[in-house]
Coordinates of N, CA and C in Angstrom, one line a residue:
X1 N 146.4 107.6 132.9 CA 145.9 107.7 131.9 C 145.9 109.4 131.4
X2 N 146.8 109.6 130.6 CA 147.2 110.7 130.1 C 146.3 111.9 129.7
X3 N 146.4 113.4 129.7 CA 146.1 114.2 129.5 C 145.3 114.2 127.9
X4 N 145.8 113.2 127.1 CA 145.2 113.5 125.7 C 144.0 112.3 125.5
X5 N 144.1 111.9 126.8 CA 142.5 110.7 126.6 C 142.0 111.5 127.5
X6 N 141.7 112.7 127.5 CA 140.8 113.0 128.4 C 140.0 114.6 127.7
X7 N 139.1 113.2 126.8 CA 138.4 113.8 125.2 C 137.2 113.5 125.4
X8 N 136.4 113.9 124.8 CA 134.9 113.4 124.1 C 135.1 113.7 122.7
X9 N 135.0 112.7 122.1 CA 135.3 112.8 120.5 C 133.6 112.8 119.6
X10 N 133.6 113.6 119.0 CA 131.9 114.1 118.6 C 132.0 113.7 117.1
X11 N 131.0 113.4 116.9 CA 130.6 113.4 114.9 C 131.3 112.1 114.7
X12 N 131.0 111.2 115.4 CA 131.8 109.6 115.3 C 130.9 109.4 113.4
X13 N 131.1 108.8 112.6 CA 130.6 108.3 111.2 C 130.5 107.0 111.9
X14 N 128.8 106.8 111.2 CA 128.1 105.3 111.9 C 127.9 104.8 110.2
X15 N 127.5 103.5 110.2 CA 127.4 102.8 109.4 C 125.6 102.8 109.0
X16 N 125.0 102.5 107.9 CA 123.6 103.0 107.4 C 123.1 101.7 108.4
X17 N 122.0 102.4 109.1 CA 121.0 101.5 109.9 C 120.3 100.4 109.4
X18 N 120.3 100.8 107.9 CA 119.4 99.5 107.3 C 120.5 98.0 107.5
X19 N 122.1 98.5 107.1 CA 123.3 97.4 107.3 C 123.0 96.9 108.6
X20 N 123.0 97.5 109.4 CA 123.2 97.0 110.9 C 122.1 96.0 111.4
X21 N 120.6 96.9 111.2 CA 119.2 95.8 110.6 C 119.4 94.5 110.2
X22 N 120.2 94.2 109.2 CA 120.3 93.3 108.6 C 121.5 92.3 108.7
X23 N 122.6 92.8 109.2 CA 123.5 91.9 110.3 C 122.5 91.3 111.5
X24 N 121.8 91.9 111.9 CA 120.8 91.5 113.0 C 120.3 90.2 112.7
X25 N 120.5 90.0 111.3 CA 119.5 88.7 111.0 C 120.3 87.8 111.3
X26 N 121.6 87.8 111.6 CA 122.4 86.9 111.2 C 123.2 86.5 113.3
X27 N 123.5 85.4 113.0 CA 123.7 84.9 115.0 C 125.4 85.3 114.9
X28 N 125.8 85.8 116.1 CA 127.4 85.8 116.4 C 128.0 85.0 115.8
X29 N 127.6 83.1 115.9 CA 128.6 82.1 115.5 C 128.5 82.3 114.1
X30 N 127.6 82.3 113.1 CA 127.8 82.6 112.3 C 128.7 83.7 111.2
X31 N 128.2 84.6 111.6 CA 128.8 86.0 111.1 C 130.3 85.8 111.7
X32 N 130.6 85.1 112.9 CA 132.1 85.0 113.2 C 132.9 84.1 112.9
X33 N 132.1 82.8 112.0 CA 132.3 82.0 111.2 C 132.8 82.4 109.8
X34 N 131.8 83.3 109.4 CA 132.2 83.6 108.1 C 132.9 84.6 107.8
X35 N 132.9 85.2 108.7 CA 134.3 86.1 108.8 C 135.8 85.2 109.0
X36 N 136.0 84.4 108.8 CA 137.1 83.8 109.2 C 137.8 83.7 110.7
X37 N 136.8 84.1 112.0 CA 136.3 83.7 113.3 C 137.7 84.8 113.6
X38 N 137.1 86.4 113.6 CA 138.1 87.2 113.8 C 136.8 88.1 114.8
X39 N 137.6 88.8 115.8 CA 136.3 90.2 116.3 C 136.0 89.6 117.4
X40 N 135.9 88.1 117.6 CA 135.2 87.6 119.2 C 135.5 88.4 120.5
X41 N 134.7 88.5 121.2 CA 135.3 89.5 122.4 C 135.3 88.5 123.7
X42 N 135.3 87.6 123.1 CA 135.9 86.4 124.4 C 134.2 85.8 125.3
X43 N 134.3 84.7 125.9 CA 133.3 84.5 126.5 C 133.1 84.7 127.5
X44 N 133.7 85.3 128.4 CA 133.8 85.9 129.5 C 132.4 87.0 129.6
X45 N 132.0 87.8 128.3 CA 130.7 88.6 128.1 C 129.6 87.6 128.2
X46 N 128.8 88.3 129.1 CA 127.6 87.2 129.2 C 126.7 87.7 129.0
X47 N 125.5 87.6 128.4 CA 124.4 88.6 128.2 C 123.6 88.4 129.6
X48 N 123.0 89.7 130.2 CA 121.8 89.1 131.7 C 120.2 88.4 131.1
X49 N 120.2 88.8 129.8 CA 118.7 88.1 129.0 C 118.9 87.1 128.3
X50 N 118.2 86.4 127.8 CA 118.0 85.6 126.8 C 117.5 86.1 125.6
X51 N 117.9 85.7 124.3 CA 116.5 85.6 123.4 C 116.4 86.7 122.4
X52 N 117.7 87.3 122.8 CA 118.2 88.9 122.4 C 119.5 89.0 121.1
X53 N 119.0 89.5 120.5 CA 120.0 89.7 119.5 C 119.9 91.1 118.9
X54 N 121.0 91.7 118.9 CA 121.4 93.3 118.5 C 122.4 93.6 117.7
X55 N 122.3 94.4 116.6 CA 123.8 95.2 116.0 C 123.4 96.5 116.4
X56 N 124.7 97.3 116.3 CA 124.6 98.9 116.4 C 126.0 99.1 115.8
X57 N 125.9 100.3 116.1 CA 127.2 101.0 115.5 C 128.2 101.5 117.0
X58 N 129.1 101.4 117.3 CA 129.8 101.7 118.9 C 129.8 103.3 119.1
X59 N 129.8 103.3 120.3 CA 130.1 104.3 120.7 C 130.5 104.1 122.1
X60 N 132.0 104.4 122.7 CA 132.8 104.0 123.5 C 132.9 105.1 124.7
X61 N 133.3 104.0 125.5 CA 133.8 105.0 126.8 C 134.8 103.9 127.6
X62 N 135.9 104.9 128.3 CA 136.7 104.7 128.7 C 136.9 105.3 130.1
X63 N 136.6 104.5 130.8 CA 136.7 104.8 132.2 C 137.4 104.2 133.4
X64 N 137.3 105.0 134.4 CA 138.2 104.8 135.6 C 138.0 103.6 136.5
X65 N 138.5 103.0 137.0 CA 138.4 101.8 138.4 C 137.2 102.6 139.1
X66 N 136.0 102.0 138.9 CA 135.2 102.3 140.4 C 134.4 103.7 139.8
X67 N 134.7 104.0 138.6 CA 134.2 105.9 138.1 C 133.3 105.6 137.3
X68 N 132.1 106.0 136.7 CA 131.1 105.8 135.5 C 131.0 107.3 135.4
X69 N 131.8 108.3 135.7 CA 131.1 109.8 135.4 C 131.2 109.3 133.6
X70 N 132.5 109.0 133.1 CA 132.5 109.1 131.9 C 131.4 108.2 131.0
X71 N 130.8 107.2 131.2 CA 129.7 106.6 130.9 C 128.1 108.0 130.5
X72 N 128.2 108.7 131.7 CA 127.2 110.0 131.6 C 127.3 110.7 130.4
X73 N 129.1 111.1 130.1 CA 129.5 111.7 129.2 C 129.1 111.3 127.7
X74 N 129.2 110.1 127.8 CA 129.0 109.3 126.6 C 127.6 109.1 126.0
X75 N 126.4 109.2 126.9 CA 125.0 109.3 127.2 C 124.9 110.2 125.5
X76 N 125.6 111.3 126.0 CA 125.1 112.4 125.1 C 125.4 112.2 123.3
X77 N 126.4 111.4 123.4 CA 127.3 111.3 122.1 C 126.5 109.5 121.7
X78 N 125.6 109.3 121.9 CA 124.7 107.9 121.8 C 123.4 108.7 120.7
X79 N 123.4 107.8 119.7 CA 122.2 108.2 118.8 C 121.5 106.9 118.5
X80 N 120.5 107.1 117.9 CA 119.6 105.7 117.8 C 120.3 104.9 116.8
X81 N 120.4 103.5 117.3 CA 120.7 102.4 116.8 C 122.6 102.0 116.8
X82 N 122.9 102.7 118.0 CA 124.3 102.9 118.5 C 123.9 101.9 119.6
X83 N 124.9 101.2 120.1 CA 125.6 100.4 121.2 C 126.6 101.1 121.9
X84 N 126.5 100.8 123.5 CA 127.6 101.8 124.0 C 128.8 100.5 124.7
X85 N 129.7 100.7 124.1 CA 130.8 100.0 124.8 C 131.5 100.5 125.9
X86 N 132.0 99.7 127.1 CA 132.4 100.6 128.0 C 133.4 99.9 128.6
X87 N 134.9 100.4 128.8 CA 135.8 99.5 129.3 C 136.9 100.2 129.9
X88 N 137.1 99.9 131.1 CA 138.0 100.6 132.4 C 139.3 100.4 131.7
X89 N 140.2 101.4 132.5 CA 141.4 101.2 132.2 C 142.4 100.3 133.0
X90 N 141.6 99.4 133.9 CA 141.9 98.5 134.4 C 141.4 97.9 135.1
X91 N 141.5 96.6 135.3 CA 139.9 95.6 135.5 C 139.3 95.9 136.7
X92 N 138.2 95.9 136.8 CA 136.9 96.2 137.9 C 135.9 95.6 137.7
X93 N 135.5 95.3 139.1 CA 133.8 94.3 139.0 C 133.0 95.4 139.0
X94 N 133.1 96.7 139.4 CA 132.4 96.9 140.4 C 130.8 97.3 139.0
X95 N 130.0 97.7 140.0 CA 128.1 97.9 138.7 C 128.8 99.1 138.4
X96 N 128.9 99.8 137.2 CA 129.0 100.9 136.9 C 127.6 101.1 136.3
X97 N 126.8 100.5 135.8 CA 125.4 100.9 134.9 C 124.3 99.9 135.4
X98 N 123.2 101.0 135.5 CA 122.1 99.9 136.2 C 120.7 100.4 135.5
X99 N 120.0 100.8 136.2 CA 118.3 101.0 135.7 C 118.2 102.8 135.0
X100 N 118.8 103.7 135.9 CA 118.7 104.9 135.6 C 119.4 105.4 134.3
X101 N 120.6 104.7 134.2 CA 121.8 104.8 133.3 C 121.2 104.5 131.5
X102 N 120.2 102.9 132.1 CA 119.7 102.3 130.7 C 118.3 103.1 130.2
X103 N 117.8 104.0 131.5 CA 116.3 104.7 130.9 C 117.0 105.8 130.3
X104 N 118.0 106.7 130.4 CA 118.3 107.5 129.7 C 119.4 107.3 128.6
X105 N 120.1 105.7 128.0 CA 119.9 105.5 126.9 C 118.6 104.7 126.0
X106 N 117.7 104.6 126.5 CA 116.6 104.1 125.9 C 115.9 105.1 125.4
X107 N 116.1 106.4 126.1 CA 115.4 107.5 125.5 C 115.9 108.2 124.1
X108 N 117.4 107.2 123.7 CA 118.1 107.9 122.9 C 117.9 107.0 121.7
X109 N 117.2 105.5 122.0 CA 117.2 104.6 121.3 C 118.6 104.2 120.8
X110 N 119.1 103.8 121.9 CA 120.5 102.8 122.0 C 120.3 101.4 122.3
X111 N 120.6 100.6 121.9 CA 120.5 99.3 121.2 C 120.8 98.3 122.2
X112 N 121.7 98.8 123.3 CA 122.5 98.2 124.2 C 123.8 98.7 124.6
X113 N 124.0 98.0 125.8 CA 125.4 97.9 126.4 C 126.5 96.7 126.5
X114 N 127.4 96.8 126.3 CA 128.7 95.8 126.5 C 129.7 96.2 127.0
X115 N 129.8 95.6 128.5 CA 131.0 96.5 129.2 C 132.0 95.2 129.8
X116 N 132.8 96.0 130.0 CA 133.9 94.7 130.3 C 134.2 95.1 131.7
X117 N 132.8 95.2 132.7 CA 133.1 95.1 133.7 C 131.7 94.7 134.4
X118 N 131.6 95.5 135.3 CA 129.8 95.0 136.4 C 128.8 96.1 135.7
X119 N 127.6 95.4 136.0 CA 126.5 96.1 135.9 C 125.7 95.9 136.9
X120 N 124.4 96.3 137.5 CA 123.4 96.1 138.5 C 122.1 96.3 137.8
X121 N 121.3 95.8 138.9 CA 120.0 96.3 138.4 C 119.2 95.6 137.6
X122 N 120.2 93.8 137.6 CA 119.7 93.4 136.1 C 118.4 92.9 136.0
X123 N 117.5 92.8 137.2 CA 115.9 92.7 137.2 C 115.4 93.7 136.5
X124 N 115.6 94.8 136.9 CA 114.9 96.3 136.4 C 115.3 96.2 135.0
X125 N 116.6 95.9 134.3 CA 117.0 96.3 132.9 C 116.5 95.1 132.4
X126 N 116.4 93.9 132.6 CA 115.5 92.5 131.9 C 114.1 92.9 131.9
X127 N 113.4 93.8 132.9 CA 111.6 94.2 132.9 C 111.7 95.3 131.7
X128 N 112.6 96.2 131.4 CA 112.5 97.1 130.6 C 113.3 97.1 129.5
X129 N 113.3 95.7 129.3 CA 114.0 95.3 127.8 C 115.4 95.9 127.3
X130 N 115.8 96.3 128.0 CA 117.3 96.6 127.7 C 118.3 95.8 127.9
X131 N 119.1 95.4 126.5 CA 120.2 94.6 126.6 C 121.3 94.6 127.2
X132 N 121.9 94.2 128.1 CA 123.3 94.2 128.5 C 124.1 93.3 128.0
X133 N 125.2 93.2 127.8 CA 126.6 91.6 127.8 C 127.8 92.6 128.6
X134 N 127.9 91.6 129.7 CA 128.7 92.3 130.8 C 129.6 91.4 131.5
X135 N 131.0 91.3 131.8 CA 131.7 90.6 132.7 C 131.7 90.2 134.0
X136 N 130.4 91.4 134.6 CA 130.6 91.0 135.8 C 129.1 91.5 136.5
X137 N 128.4 90.9 137.4 CA 127.2 91.6 138.0 C 127.5 91.7 139.0
X138 N 127.0 93.2 139.7 CA 127.8 93.3 140.9 C 126.8 94.7 141.2
X139 N 126.0 94.3 143.1 CA 125.7 95.4 143.2 C 126.3 96.6 144.0
X140 N 128.0 96.8 143.7 CA 128.6 97.6 144.3 C 128.6 98.5 143.5
X141 N 128.4 99.8 143.8 CA 128.3 101.1 143.0 C 129.7 101.6 142.7
X142 N 129.5 103.0 142.0 CA 130.8 103.6 141.2 C 130.8 104.8 141.6
X143 N 131.5 105.8 141.4 CA 131.5 107.4 142.3 C 131.6 108.2 140.6
X144 N 131.4 109.5 140.5 CA 131.7 110.1 139.4 C 132.7 111.2 139.4
X145 N 133.8 110.8 139.5 CA 135.2 112.0 140.2 C 135.9 112.2 138.9
X146 N 136.8 111.1 138.4 CA 137.7 111.6 137.3 C 137.7 111.2 135.6
X147 N 138.2 112.4 135.0 CA 138.0 112.4 133.6 C 138.8 110.7 132.8
X148 N 138.2 110.6 132.1 CA 138.5 109.4 131.1 C 137.8 109.4 129.7
X149 N 137.8 109.0 128.5 CA 137.3 109.5 127.0 C 136.1 108.6 126.8
X150 N 135.6 109.7 125.8 CA 134.7 108.9 124.8 C 135.2 109.3 123.8
X151 N 134.8 107.9 123.2 CA 134.7 108.0 121.5 C 136.1 108.1 121.5
X152 N 136.9 107.2 121.5 CA 138.1 106.7 121.5 C 138.8 105.1 121.6
X153 N 139.7 104.7 120.8 CA 139.5 102.8 120.7 C 139.7 102.3 122.3
X154 N 138.9 101.3 122.4 CA 139.2 100.3 124.1 C 139.4 98.9 123.2
X155 N 139.7 98.5 124.8 CA 140.8 97.1 124.4 C 139.2 96.2 125.3
X156 N 138.5 95.3 124.8 CA 137.8 94.7 125.4 C 137.9 92.9 125.0
X157 N 138.4 92.1 125.6 CA 138.1 90.8 125.8 C 139.8 90.9 124.8
X158 N 140.5 91.7 124.8 CA 141.8 91.3 124.2 C 141.9 91.7 122.7
X159 N 140.7 92.8 122.5 CA 140.5 93.0 120.9 C 140.1 94.6 121.1
X160 N 140.4 95.4 119.9 CA 140.8 97.0 120.1 C 138.8 97.1 119.1
X161 N 138.3 98.0 120.3 CA 137.0 98.5 119.4 C 137.0 99.5 118.9
X162 N 136.6 100.3 118.0 CA 136.5 101.2 117.6 C 135.5 102.2 117.6
X163 N 135.4 103.6 117.9 CA 134.3 104.1 117.5 C 133.7 104.3 116.2
X164 N 132.6 104.1 116.4 CA 131.8 104.0 114.5 C 132.0 102.2 113.8
X165 N 132.8 101.8 114.8 CA 132.6 100.5 113.9 C 131.2 99.5 114.9
X166 N 131.0 98.3 114.1 CA 130.1 97.5 114.8 C 129.9 96.3 115.9
X167 N 128.9 96.3 116.8 CA 129.1 95.1 117.3 C 127.9 94.0 117.0
X168 N 127.7 92.9 116.9 CA 127.1 92.1 117.2 C 126.9 91.3 118.1
X169 N 125.8 91.5 119.0 CA 125.7 90.2 120.3 C 124.3 89.4 120.5
X170 N 124.7 88.5 120.9 CA 123.4 87.5 120.9 C 123.6 86.5 122.1
X171 N 123.3 85.4 122.3 CA 123.3 84.6 123.5 C 124.7 84.0 123.3
X172 N 125.1 83.9 122.4 CA 126.4 82.9 122.5 C 127.7 84.2 122.5
X173 N 127.2 85.7 122.5 CA 128.9 86.3 123.0 C 128.4 87.9 122.0
X174 N 129.9 88.0 122.1 CA 129.6 89.5 121.4 C 130.7 89.2 120.5
X175 N 130.9 90.0 119.1 CA 131.8 90.0 118.5 C 131.7 92.1 117.9
X176 N 132.7 91.9 117.5 CA 133.2 93.7 117.3 C 133.3 93.3 115.5
X177 N 132.8 94.5 114.9 CA 133.2 94.3 112.9 C 133.8 95.4 112.7
X178 N 134.3 95.3 112.3 CA 135.2 97.1 111.4 C 134.2 97.5 110.5
X179 N 133.6 98.7 110.5 CA 132.7 99.6 109.5 C 132.9 99.0 108.3
X180 N 134.2 99.3 107.7 CA 134.5 98.8 106.6 C 134.2 97.1 106.1
X181 N 134.0 96.4 107.0 CA 134.0 95.1 106.9 C 132.5 94.9 106.9
X182 N 131.6 95.9 107.2 CA 130.2 95.3 107.4 C 129.5 94.8 106.3
X183 N 129.6 95.3 105.2 CA 128.8 95.1 104.1 C 129.7 93.3 103.9
X184 N 131.0 93.1 103.7 CA 131.0 91.6 103.4 C 130.8 90.8 104.4
X185 N 130.5 91.5 105.6 CA 129.9 90.5 106.8 C 128.6 89.9 106.2
X186 N 127.7 90.6 105.8 CA 126.5 90.4 106.1 C 126.6 89.7 104.8
X187 N 127.2 89.6 103.9 CA 127.3 88.7 102.6 C 127.5 87.3 102.9
X188 N 128.8 87.0 103.3 CA 129.3 86.2 104.2 C 128.5 85.4 105.0
X189 N 127.9 86.3 105.7 CA 126.9 85.6 106.7 C 125.5 84.8 106.1
X190 N 124.9 85.5 105.4 CA 124.3 84.9 103.9 C 124.7 83.6 103.6
X191 N 125.7 83.6 103.0 CA 126.4 82.6 102.4 C 126.5 81.3 103.4
X192 N 127.1 81.5 104.8 CA 127.4 80.6 105.6 C 125.7 80.1 106.2
X193 N 124.9 80.8 105.8 CA 123.7 80.2 106.7 C 122.6 79.4 105.7
X194 N 123.2 79.6 104.3 CA 122.3 79.0 103.3 C 123.4 77.8 103.4
X195 N 124.7 77.7 103.3 CA 125.4 76.1 103.8 C 124.8 75.6 104.8
X196 N 124.5 76.2 106.3 CA 124.3 75.1 106.9 C 122.5 75.2 106.8
X197 N 121.6 75.5 106.2 CA 120.4 75.0 106.1 C 120.4 73.9 105.2
X198 N 121.3 74.2 104.2 CA 121.6 72.5 103.8 C 121.8 71.5 104.4
X199 N 123.0 71.6 105.3 CA 123.3 70.9 106.1 C 122.4 70.4 107.1
X200 N 121.8 71.1 107.5 CA 120.5 71.0 108.9 C 120.0 70.0 107.6
X201 N 119.0 70.3 106.6 CA 118.1 69.7 106.3 C 119.1 68.0 105.5
X202 N 120.3 67.9 105.6 CA 120.6 67.0 105.1 C 120.8 65.8 106.6
X203 N 121.0 66.1 107.6 CA 120.8 66.0 108.9 C 119.7 65.3 109.2
X204 N 118.9 66.1 109.0 CA 117.4 65.8 109.4 C 116.7 64.7 108.8
X205 N 117.3 65.0 107.5 CA 116.7 63.6 106.5 C 117.7 62.3 106.7
X206 N 119.0 62.2 108.0 CA 119.4 60.8 108.5 C 121.0 61.1 108.0
X207 N 121.3 61.7 107.1 CA 122.7 61.3 107.1 C 123.4 62.2 107.6
X208 N 124.7 61.4 108.3 CA 125.5 61.5 109.2 C 126.8 62.6 109.0
X209 N 127.3 63.2 110.0 CA 128.0 64.0 110.0 C 129.1 63.6 109.4
X210 N 129.4 62.6 109.7 CA 130.7 61.7 109.2 C 130.6 61.3 108.0
X211 N 129.7 61.6 106.9 CA 129.7 61.5 105.4 C 129.3 62.7 105.1
X212 N 128.9 63.8 105.7 CA 128.8 65.2 105.4 C 129.7 65.9 105.5
X213 N 130.6 65.8 106.1 CA 131.7 66.5 106.2 C 132.9 65.8 106.1
X214 N 133.0 64.3 105.4 CA 133.9 63.6 104.6 C 135.0 63.1 105.8
X215 N 134.5 62.7 106.9 CA 135.4 62.5 108.3 C 135.7 61.1 108.2
X216 N 135.5 60.4 107.4 CA 136.1 58.8 107.8 C 137.0 58.5 107.2
X217 N 137.7 59.5 106.1 CA 139.4 59.0 105.7 C 140.0 59.4 106.8
X218 N 139.9 61.0 107.7 CA 140.5 61.4 108.9 C 140.5 60.5 109.9
X219 N 139.5 60.0 110.1 CA 139.2 58.9 111.4 C 140.4 57.7 111.2
X220 N 140.5 57.4 109.8 CA 141.4 56.2 109.2 C 142.6 56.6 109.7
X221 N 142.8 57.9 108.9 CA 144.3 58.3 108.7 C 145.2 58.5 110.3
X222 N 143.8 58.8 111.4 CA 144.4 59.2 112.8 C 144.2 57.7 113.4
X223 N 144.1 56.5 112.6 CA 144.2 55.1 113.3 C 143.5 54.7 114.2
X224 N 142.2 55.7 113.9 CA 140.5 54.8 114.7 C 140.4 53.5 114.2
X225 N 140.1 52.8 114.7 CA 139.7 51.6 114.4 C 138.5 51.5 114.7
X226 N 137.5 50.5 114.3 CA 136.0 49.9 114.8 C 136.3 48.7 115.3
X227 N 135.9 48.3 116.4 CA 136.2 46.8 117.4 C 134.5 46.8 117.4
X228 N 134.4 45.6 117.3 CA 133.3 44.6 118.1 C 133.3 44.0 119.4
X229 N 132.2 45.0 120.2 CA 132.3 44.8 121.4 C 132.7 44.0 122.1
X230 N 132.7 42.8 121.6 CA 133.1 41.3 122.1 C 134.4 41.6 122.3
X231 N 135.3 41.7 120.8 CA 136.3 41.8 121.2 C 137.2 42.5 122.1
X232 N 136.6 43.9 121.7 CA 136.9 45.0 122.8 C 137.2 44.8 124.3
X233 N 136.5 43.6 124.7 CA 136.1 43.2 125.9 C 136.3 42.2 126.3
X234 N 137.3 41.5 125.8 CA 138.0 40.3 126.0 C 138.8 40.5 127.1

């Protein structure tokens, strides 16, 4: 980690809270499909809770393996509606974050944490209602000794996550959306949700997916044959 990355960037622009709240009305799967399957941070990031969906503006913390000093520095830069995104400079499974840091973030109305490493105190975090998506859960703690950076771009799940961008997270996972794409994400998600509702009603009424999605010609093209049971077992 170079001297240039030993920085805390202040005053990062944030998207309007009203737009974040509107985005939170849509699931990650819906928004991900609506935007053309971009921004998904991978299946390894899992929620420690169930039934929670949040959208927030990104504050990032770039930390050293086994060292959570820069998370404490990042707390000061957090504002209502934010989601803290933490990434180590190299892979680490340690529990960087627990109940006490969550208490500090909650006091600033931060909406949750996404961390490409470990967390602990998961029972307490669920009890206090602070949402977390993490790669690992580990009782192994960290030290506070090495400078990193706050509000610089970080890489999570192979995706670059920038400060001031948007995180949408729920039971299905986490996705990142560029701030400039937020209005488009909302409108595209509305359209996809309306389309899915129409399909849901058709399927509930008995229509088969084979017909709804016009899949019978594809089966024929792929050489799939319908054979009576008696013939198949001769």
